[in-house]
């Protein structure tokens, strides 16, 4: 429970930290891999942070949160919480696996060290694929995102069915549904950003 509380509190802190980092060190505006290679070679830490390193850390921090909630809520909601926690954790690690920050760092270094146009072209092609795989939401990203959201939805239902957890259940339900709106045209990104604000409140409440 202590690990879960710490994980929830740190996750609540990591989300605004990620926003502040994006404001202080905005990532390249274009999807041109040469811009990203330049960033990774000149400022490797900034490059990795621009590829959502903090969000990857959040996924690890959420493991003790999910386990703690499973222990707390499983007596009355065994099936819901077992399936929900499993999907939540599995989705988080799929999401981590979809991130290509360190692959891009390695390719950027190879590109900088390449001595022929053919070699540079190979690095550029590989880098563009890695960039698109994550930023354009590849298979691992989509499955990880959806599984995590569905796991959270199941956990929210378990909370709503448990006395003393209704406020947390409503916040998690709202945050999960808004998060799934990411795939809607036009309004998807604004609604998913709104879900982040709701989930910050949920993490803070769960930590308490």
PDB file of C-alpha atoms in Angstrom:
ATOM      1  CA  UNK A   1       0.000   0.000   0.000  1.00  0.00           C
ATOM      2  CA  UNK A   2       2.874   2.364   0.762  1.00  0.00           C
ATOM      3  CA  UNK A   3       4.454   1.571  -2.616  1.00  0.00           C
ATOM      4  CA  UNK A   4       1.085   2.144  -4.283  1.00  0.00           C
ATOM      5  CA  UNK A   5       0.599   5.490  -2.545  1.00  0.00           C
ATOM      6  CA  UNK A   6       4.107   6.615  -3.500  1.00  0.00           C
ATOM      7  CA  UNK A   7       3.559   5.440  -7.077  1.00  0.00           C
ATOM      8  CA  UNK A   8       0.274   7.375  -7.342  1.00  0.00           C
ATOM      9  CA  UNK A   9       1.790  10.526  -5.821  1.00  0.00           C
ATOM     10  CA  UNK A  10       4.831  10.422  -8.104  1.00  0.00           C
ATOM     11  CA  UNK A  11       2.629   9.820 -11.145  1.00  0.00           C
ATOM     12  CA  UNK A  12       0.498  12.826 -10.198  1.00  0.00           C
ATOM     13  CA  UNK A  13       3.732  14.862 -10.053  1.00  0.00           C
ATOM     14  CA  UNK A  14       5.181  13.407 -13.277  1.00  0.00           C
ATOM     15  CA  UNK A  15       2.284  14.531 -15.466  1.00  0.00           C
ATOM     16  CA  UNK A  16       2.722  18.294 -14.893  1.00  0.00           C
ATOM     17  CA  UNK A  17       6.491  17.744 -15.019  1.00  0.00           C
ATOM     18  CA  UNK A  18       6.163  16.319 -18.525  1.00  0.00           C
ATOM     19  CA  UNK A  19       4.082  19.352 -19.557  1.00  0.00           C
ATOM     20  CA  UNK A  20       6.669  21.766 -18.119  1.00  0.00           C
ATOM     21  CA  UNK A  21       9.473  19.936 -19.934  1.00  0.00           C
ATOM     22  CA  UNK A  22       7.602  20.219 -23.225  1.00  0.00           C
ATOM     23  CA  UNK A  23       7.169  23.952 -22.640  1.00  0.00           C
ATOM     24  CA  UNK A  24      10.794  24.500 -21.607  1.00  0.00           C
ATOM     25  CA  UNK A  25      12.257  22.162 -24.249  1.00  0.00           C
ATOM     26  CA  UNK A  26       9.723  21.846 -27.066  1.00  0.00           C
ATOM     27  CA  UNK A  27      10.376  18.838 -29.311  1.00  0.00           C
ATOM     28  CA  UNK A  28      10.977  19.356 -33.048  1.00  0.00           C
ATOM     29  CA  UNK A  29       7.819  20.646 -34.672  1.00  0.00           C
ATOM     30  CA  UNK A  30       8.334  18.597 -37.834  1.00  0.00           C
ATOM     31  CA  UNK A  31       8.270  14.843 -38.365  1.00  0.00           C
ATOM     32  CA  UNK A  32      11.532  15.122 -40.313  1.00  0.00           C
ATOM     33  CA  UNK A  33      13.911  12.591 -38.778  1.00  0.00           C
ATOM     34  CA  UNK A  34      16.936  14.797 -39.502  1.00  0.00           C
ATOM     35  CA  UNK A  35      15.614  17.344 -36.990  1.00  0.00           C
ATOM     36  CA  UNK A  36      15.265  14.613 -34.395  1.00  0.00           C
ATOM     37  CA  UNK A  37      18.720  13.211 -35.145  1.00  0.00           C
ATOM     38  CA  UNK A  38      20.160  16.696 -34.658  1.00  0.00           C
ATOM     39  CA  UNK A  39      18.402  16.998 -31.292  1.00  0.00           C
ATOM     40  CA  UNK A  40      19.569  13.547 -30.137  1.00  0.00           C
ATOM     41  CA  UNK A  41      23.165  14.243 -31.139  1.00  0.00           C
ATOM     42  CA  UNK A  42      23.357  17.727 -29.650  1.00  0.00           C
ATOM     43  CA  UNK A  43      21.230  17.162 -26.535  1.00  0.00           C
ATOM     44  CA  UNK A  44      20.713  13.417 -25.923  1.00  0.00           C
ATOM     45  CA  UNK A  45      18.832  13.878 -22.637  1.00  0.00           C
ATOM     46  CA  UNK A  46      16.480  16.413 -24.182  1.00  0.00           C
ATOM     47  CA  UNK A  47      15.898  14.059 -27.080  1.00  0.00           C
ATOM     48  CA  UNK A  48      14.892  11.175 -24.829  1.00  0.00           C
ATOM     49  CA  UNK A  49      12.692  13.450 -22.702  1.00  0.00           C
ATOM     50  CA  UNK A  50      11.031  14.748 -25.873  1.00  0.00           C
ATOM     51  CA  UNK A  51      10.113  11.155 -26.685  1.00  0.00           C
ATOM     52  CA  UNK A  52       8.071  10.838 -23.477  1.00  0.00           C
ATOM     53  CA  UNK A  53      10.623   9.328 -21.094  1.00  0.00           C
ATOM     54  CA  UNK A  54       8.648  10.667 -18.122  1.00  0.00           C
ATOM     55  CA  UNK A  55       5.504   8.951 -19.406  1.00  0.00           C
ATOM     56  CA  UNK A  56       7.418   5.669 -19.610  1.00  0.00           C
ATOM     57  CA  UNK A  57       8.478   6.083 -15.975  1.00  0.00           C
ATOM     58  CA  UNK A  58       4.827   6.669 -15.077  1.00  0.00           C
ATOM     59  CA  UNK A  59       3.885   3.259 -16.486  1.00  0.00           C
ATOM     60  CA  UNK A  60       6.339   1.579 -14.118  1.00  0.00           C
ATOM     61  CA  UNK A  61       5.116   3.634 -11.151  1.00  0.00           C
ATOM     62  CA  UNK A  62       1.552   2.494 -11.869  1.00  0.00           C
ATOM     63  CA  UNK A  63       2.375  -1.189 -11.301  1.00  0.00           C
ATOM     64  CA  UNK A  64       2.236  -0.949  -7.464  1.00  0.00           C
ATOM     65  CA  UNK A  65      -0.855   1.266  -7.798  1.00  0.00           C
ATOM     66  CA  UNK A  66      -2.693  -1.398  -9.802  1.00  0.00           C
ATOM     67  CA  UNK A  67      -1.586  -4.177  -7.439  1.00  0.00           C
ATOM     68  CA  UNK A  68      -2.624  -2.177  -4.360  1.00  0.00           C
ATOM     69  CA  UNK A  69      -6.067  -1.507  -5.816  1.00  0.00           C
ATOM     70  CA  UNK A  70      -6.417  -5.186  -6.706  1.00  0.00           C
ATOM     71  CA  UNK A  71      -5.697  -6.145  -3.079  1.00  0.00           C
ATOM     72  CA  UNK A  72      -8.113  -3.525  -1.756  1.00  0.00           C
ATOM     73  CA  UNK A  73     -11.041  -4.177  -4.078  1.00  0.00           C
ATOM     74  CA  UNK A  74     -10.805  -7.850  -5.051  1.00  0.00           C
ATOM     75  CA  UNK A  75     -12.951  -9.248  -2.200  1.00  0.00           C
ATOM     76  CA  UNK A  76     -16.175  -7.894  -3.703  1.00  0.00           C
ATOM     77  CA  UNK A  77     -14.958  -7.543  -7.286  1.00  0.00           C
ATOM     78  CA  UNK A  78     -12.542 -10.418  -7.878  1.00  0.00           C
ATOM     79  CA  UNK A  79     -13.174 -10.882 -11.608  1.00  0.00           C
ATOM     80  CA  UNK A  80     -13.327  -7.177 -12.434  1.00  0.00           C
ATOM     81  CA  UNK A  81     -10.166  -6.282 -10.547  1.00  0.00           C
ATOM     82  CA  UNK A  82      -8.145  -9.295 -11.689  1.00  0.00           C
ATOM     83  CA  UNK A  83      -8.936  -8.623 -15.333  1.00  0.00           C
ATOM     84  CA  UNK A  84      -8.676  -4.856 -14.906  1.00  0.00           C
ATOM     85  CA  UNK A  85      -5.299  -4.914 -13.157  1.00  0.00           C
ATOM     86  CA  UNK A  86      -3.925  -7.417 -15.673  1.00  0.00           C
ATOM     87  CA  UNK A  87      -4.975  -5.335 -18.680  1.00  0.00           C
ATOM     88  CA  UNK A  88      -3.770  -2.143 -17.012  1.00  0.00           C
ATOM     89  CA  UNK A  89      -0.277  -3.489 -16.323  1.00  0.00           C
ATOM     90  CA  UNK A  90      -0.008  -5.312 -19.669  1.00  0.00           C
ATOM     91  CA  UNK A  91      -1.096  -2.180 -21.517  1.00  0.00           C
ATOM     92  CA  UNK A  92       1.470  -0.102 -19.664  1.00  0.00           C
ATOM     93  CA  UNK A  93       4.330  -2.343 -20.689  1.00  0.00           C
ATOM     94  CA  UNK A  94       3.086  -2.534 -24.274  1.00  0.00           C
ATOM     95  CA  UNK A  95       3.066   1.269 -24.231  1.00  0.00           C
ATOM     96  CA  UNK A  96       6.667   1.280 -22.970  1.00  0.00           C
ATOM     97  CA  UNK A  97       7.668  -1.217 -25.647  1.00  0.00           C
ATOM     98  CA  UNK A  98       6.182   0.996 -28.352  1.00  0.00           C
ATOM     99  CA  UNK A  99       8.487   3.883 -27.441  1.00  0.00           C
ATOM    100  CA  UNK A 100      11.498   4.221 -29.743  1.00  0.00           C
ATOM    101  CA  UNK A 101      13.520   6.893 -27.915  1.00  0.00           C
ATOM    102  CA  UNK A 102      16.646   4.808 -27.334  1.00  0.00           C
ATOM    103  CA  UNK A 103      16.496   3.298 -30.817  1.00  0.00           C
ATOM    104  CA  UNK A 104      16.423   6.822 -32.248  1.00  0.00           C
ATOM    105  CA  UNK A 105      19.356   7.818 -30.040  1.00  0.00           C
ATOM    106  CA  UNK A 106      21.384   4.877 -31.381  1.00  0.00           C
ATOM    107  CA  UNK A 107      20.420   5.631 -34.987  1.00  0.00           C
ATOM    108  CA  UNK A 108      21.266   9.328 -34.530  1.00  0.00           C
ATOM    109  CA  UNK A 109      24.755   8.420 -33.335  1.00  0.00           C
ATOM    110  CA  UNK A 110      25.189   6.047 -36.272  1.00  0.00           C
ATOM    111  CA  UNK A 111      24.013   8.722 -38.676  1.00  0.00           C
ATOM    112  CA  UNK A 112      26.511  11.223 -37.252  1.00  0.00           C
ATOM    113  CA  UNK A 113      29.348   8.691 -37.575  1.00  0.00           C
ATOM    114  CA  UNK A 114      28.401   7.530 -41.099  1.00  0.00           C
ATOM    115  CA  UNK A 115      30.923   8.402 -43.796  1.00  0.00           C
ATOM    116  CA  UNK A 116      28.954   7.648 -46.951  1.00  0.00           C
ATOM    117  CA  UNK A 117      25.672   8.900 -48.404  1.00  0.00           C
ATOM    118  CA  UNK A 118      24.388   5.342 -48.699  1.00  0.00           C
ATOM    119  CA  UNK A 119      24.977   4.696 -44.998  1.00  0.00           C
ATOM    120  CA  UNK A 120      23.332   7.997 -44.035  1.00  0.00           C
ATOM    121  CA  UNK A 121      20.325   7.201 -46.207  1.00  0.00           C
ATOM    122  CA  UNK A 122      19.949   3.854 -44.409  1.00  0.00           C
ATOM    123  CA  UNK A 123      20.010   5.527 -41.004  1.00  0.00           C
ATOM    124  CA  UNK A 124      17.500   8.136 -42.159  1.00  0.00           C
ATOM    125  CA  UNK A 125      15.101   5.472 -43.464  1.00  0.00           C
ATOM    126  CA  UNK A 126      15.360   3.432 -40.256  1.00  0.00           C
ATOM    127  CA  UNK A 127      14.944   6.543 -38.122  1.00  0.00           C
ATOM    128  CA  UNK A 128      11.889   7.713 -40.039  1.00  0.00           C
ATOM    129  CA  UNK A 129      10.296   4.327 -39.472  1.00  0.00           C
ATOM    130  CA  UNK A 130      11.056   4.419 -35.743  1.00  0.00           C
ATOM    131  CA  UNK A 131       9.695   7.945 -35.484  1.00  0.00           C
ATOM    132  CA  UNK A 132       6.481   7.078 -37.293  1.00  0.00           C
ATOM    133  CA  UNK A 133       6.022   3.897 -35.247  1.00  0.00           C
ATOM    134  CA  UNK A 134       5.660   5.927 -32.063  1.00  0.00           C
ATOM    135  CA  UNK A 135       4.524   9.449 -32.973  1.00  0.00           C
ATOM    136  CA  UNK A 136       2.012   8.194 -35.550  1.00  0.00           C
ATOM    137  CA  UNK A 137       0.667   5.584 -33.094  1.00  0.00           C
ATOM    138  CA  UNK A 138       1.850   2.187 -34.239  1.00  0.00           C
ATOM    139  CA  UNK A 139       0.426  -1.173 -33.201  1.00  0.00           C
ATOM    140  CA  UNK A 140       2.188  -1.353 -29.824  1.00  0.00           C
ATOM    141  CA  UNK A 141       1.130   2.188 -28.919  1.00  0.00           C
ATOM    142  CA  UNK A 142      -2.525   1.628 -29.841  1.00  0.00           C
ATOM    143  CA  UNK A 143      -2.839  -1.751 -28.118  1.00  0.00           C
ATOM    144  CA  UNK A 144      -1.040  -0.496 -25.016  1.00  0.00           C
ATOM    145  CA  UNK A 145      -3.174   2.628 -24.826  1.00  0.00           C
ATOM    146  CA  UNK A 146      -6.464   0.791 -25.345  1.00  0.00           C
ATOM    147  CA  UNK A 147      -5.676  -2.077 -22.964  1.00  0.00           C
ATOM    148  CA  UNK A 148      -4.667   0.360 -20.220  1.00  0.00           C
ATOM    149  CA  UNK A 149      -7.844   2.371 -20.743  1.00  0.00           C
ATOM    150  CA  UNK A 150     -10.055  -0.727 -20.654  1.00  0.00           C
ATOM    151  CA  UNK A 151      -8.270  -1.935 -17.516  1.00  0.00           C
ATOM    152  CA  UNK A 152      -8.934   1.428 -15.893  1.00  0.00           C
ATOM    153  CA  UNK A 153     -12.589   1.268 -16.930  1.00  0.00           C
ATOM    154  CA  UNK A 154     -12.991  -2.121 -15.254  1.00  0.00           C
ATOM    155  CA  UNK A 155     -11.268  -0.828 -12.114  1.00  0.00           C
ATOM    156  CA  UNK A 156     -13.560   2.196 -12.067  1.00  0.00           C
ATOM    157  CA  UNK A 157     -16.633  -0.067 -12.150  1.00  0.00           C
ATOM    158  CA  UNK A 158     -15.197  -2.030  -9.221  1.00  0.00           C
ATOM    159  CA  UNK A 159     -14.701   1.230  -7.301  1.00  0.00           C
ATOM    160  CA  UNK A 160     -18.259   2.372  -8.013  1.00  0.00           C
ATOM    161  CA  UNK A 161     -19.491  -0.934  -6.586  1.00  0.00           C
ATOM    162  CA  UNK A 162     -17.441  -0.500  -3.393  1.00  0.00           C
ATOM    163  CA  UNK A 163     -18.468   1.746  -0.507  1.00  0.00           C
ATOM    164  CA  UNK A 164     -16.026   4.574   0.134  1.00  0.00           C
ATOM    165  CA  UNK A 165     -14.591   4.522  -3.394  1.00  0.00           C
ATOM    166  CA  UNK A 166     -17.308   6.269  -5.390  1.00  0.00           C
ATOM    167  CA  UNK A 167     -15.428   9.562  -5.869  1.00  0.00           C
ATOM    168  CA  UNK A 168     -12.338   7.719  -7.117  1.00  0.00           C
ATOM    169  CA  UNK A 169     -14.520   5.527  -9.337  1.00  0.00           C
ATOM    170  CA  UNK A 170     -16.223   8.473 -10.997  1.00  0.00           C
ATOM    171  CA  UNK A 171     -12.924  10.263 -11.661  1.00  0.00           C
ATOM    172  CA  UNK A 172     -11.293   7.142 -13.112  1.00  0.00           C
ATOM    173  CA  UNK A 173     -14.353   6.394 -15.259  1.00  0.00           C
ATOM    174  CA  UNK A 174     -14.378   9.944 -16.645  1.00  0.00           C
ATOM    175  CA  UNK A 175     -10.622   9.961 -17.244  1.00  0.00           C
ATOM    176  CA  UNK A 176     -10.668   6.591 -19.008  1.00  0.00           C
ATOM    177  CA  UNK A 177     -13.591   7.472 -21.287  1.00  0.00           C
ATOM    178  CA  UNK A 178     -12.049  10.830 -22.195  1.00  0.00           C
ATOM    179  CA  UNK A 179      -8.731   9.098 -22.866  1.00  0.00           C
ATOM    180  CA  UNK A 180     -10.344   6.705 -25.329  1.00  0.00           C
ATOM    181  CA  UNK A 181     -11.576   9.734 -27.271  1.00  0.00           C
ATOM    182  CA  UNK A 182      -7.998  10.132 -28.560  1.00  0.00           C
ATOM    183  CA  UNK A 183      -8.953   8.231 -31.699  1.00  0.00           C
ATOM    184  CA  UNK A 184     -11.832  10.562 -32.611  1.00  0.00           C
ATOM    185  CA  UNK A 185     -11.236  13.027 -35.448  1.00  0.00           C
ATOM    186  CA  UNK A 186     -10.798  16.746 -34.616  1.00  0.00           C
ATOM    187  CA  UNK A 187     -11.868  16.601 -30.944  1.00  0.00           C
ATOM    188  CA  UNK A 188      -9.810  13.538 -30.010  1.00  0.00           C
ATOM    189  CA  UNK A 189      -6.609  15.241 -28.862  1.00  0.00           C
ATOM    190  CA  UNK A 190      -8.318  18.033 -26.813  1.00  0.00           C
ATOM    191  CA  UNK A 191     -10.512  15.473 -25.037  1.00  0.00           C
ATOM    192  CA  UNK A 192      -7.561  13.184 -24.321  1.00  0.00           C
ATOM    193  CA  UNK A 193      -5.655  16.154 -22.875  1.00  0.00           C
ATOM    194  CA  UNK A 194      -8.657  16.864 -20.655  1.00  0.00           C
ATOM    195  CA  UNK A 195      -8.480  13.262 -19.454  1.00  0.00           C
ATOM    196  CA  UNK A 196      -4.943  13.939 -18.227  1.00  0.00           C
ATOM    197  CA  UNK A 197      -6.228  16.671 -15.887  1.00  0.00           C
ATOM    198  CA  UNK A 198      -8.916  14.344 -14.539  1.00  0.00           C
ATOM    199  CA  UNK A 199      -6.391  11.556 -13.969  1.00  0.00           C
ATOM    200  CA  UNK A 200      -4.003  13.869 -12.097  1.00  0.00           C
ATOM    201  CA  UNK A 201      -6.820  14.492  -9.612  1.00  0.00           C
ATOM    202  CA  UNK A 202      -7.488  10.732  -9.439  1.00  0.00           C
ATOM    203  CA  UNK A 203      -3.834   9.873  -8.744  1.00  0.00           C
ATOM    204  CA  UNK A 204      -3.668  12.495  -6.006  1.00  0.00           C
ATOM    205  CA  UNK A 205      -6.885  11.241  -4.395  1.00  0.00           C
ATOM    206  CA  UNK A 206      -5.744   7.607  -4.534  1.00  0.00           C
ATOM    207  CA  UNK A 207      -2.371   8.551  -3.045  1.00  0.00           C
ATOM    208  CA  UNK A 208      -4.137  10.176  -0.082  1.00  0.00           C
TER     209      UNK A 208
END
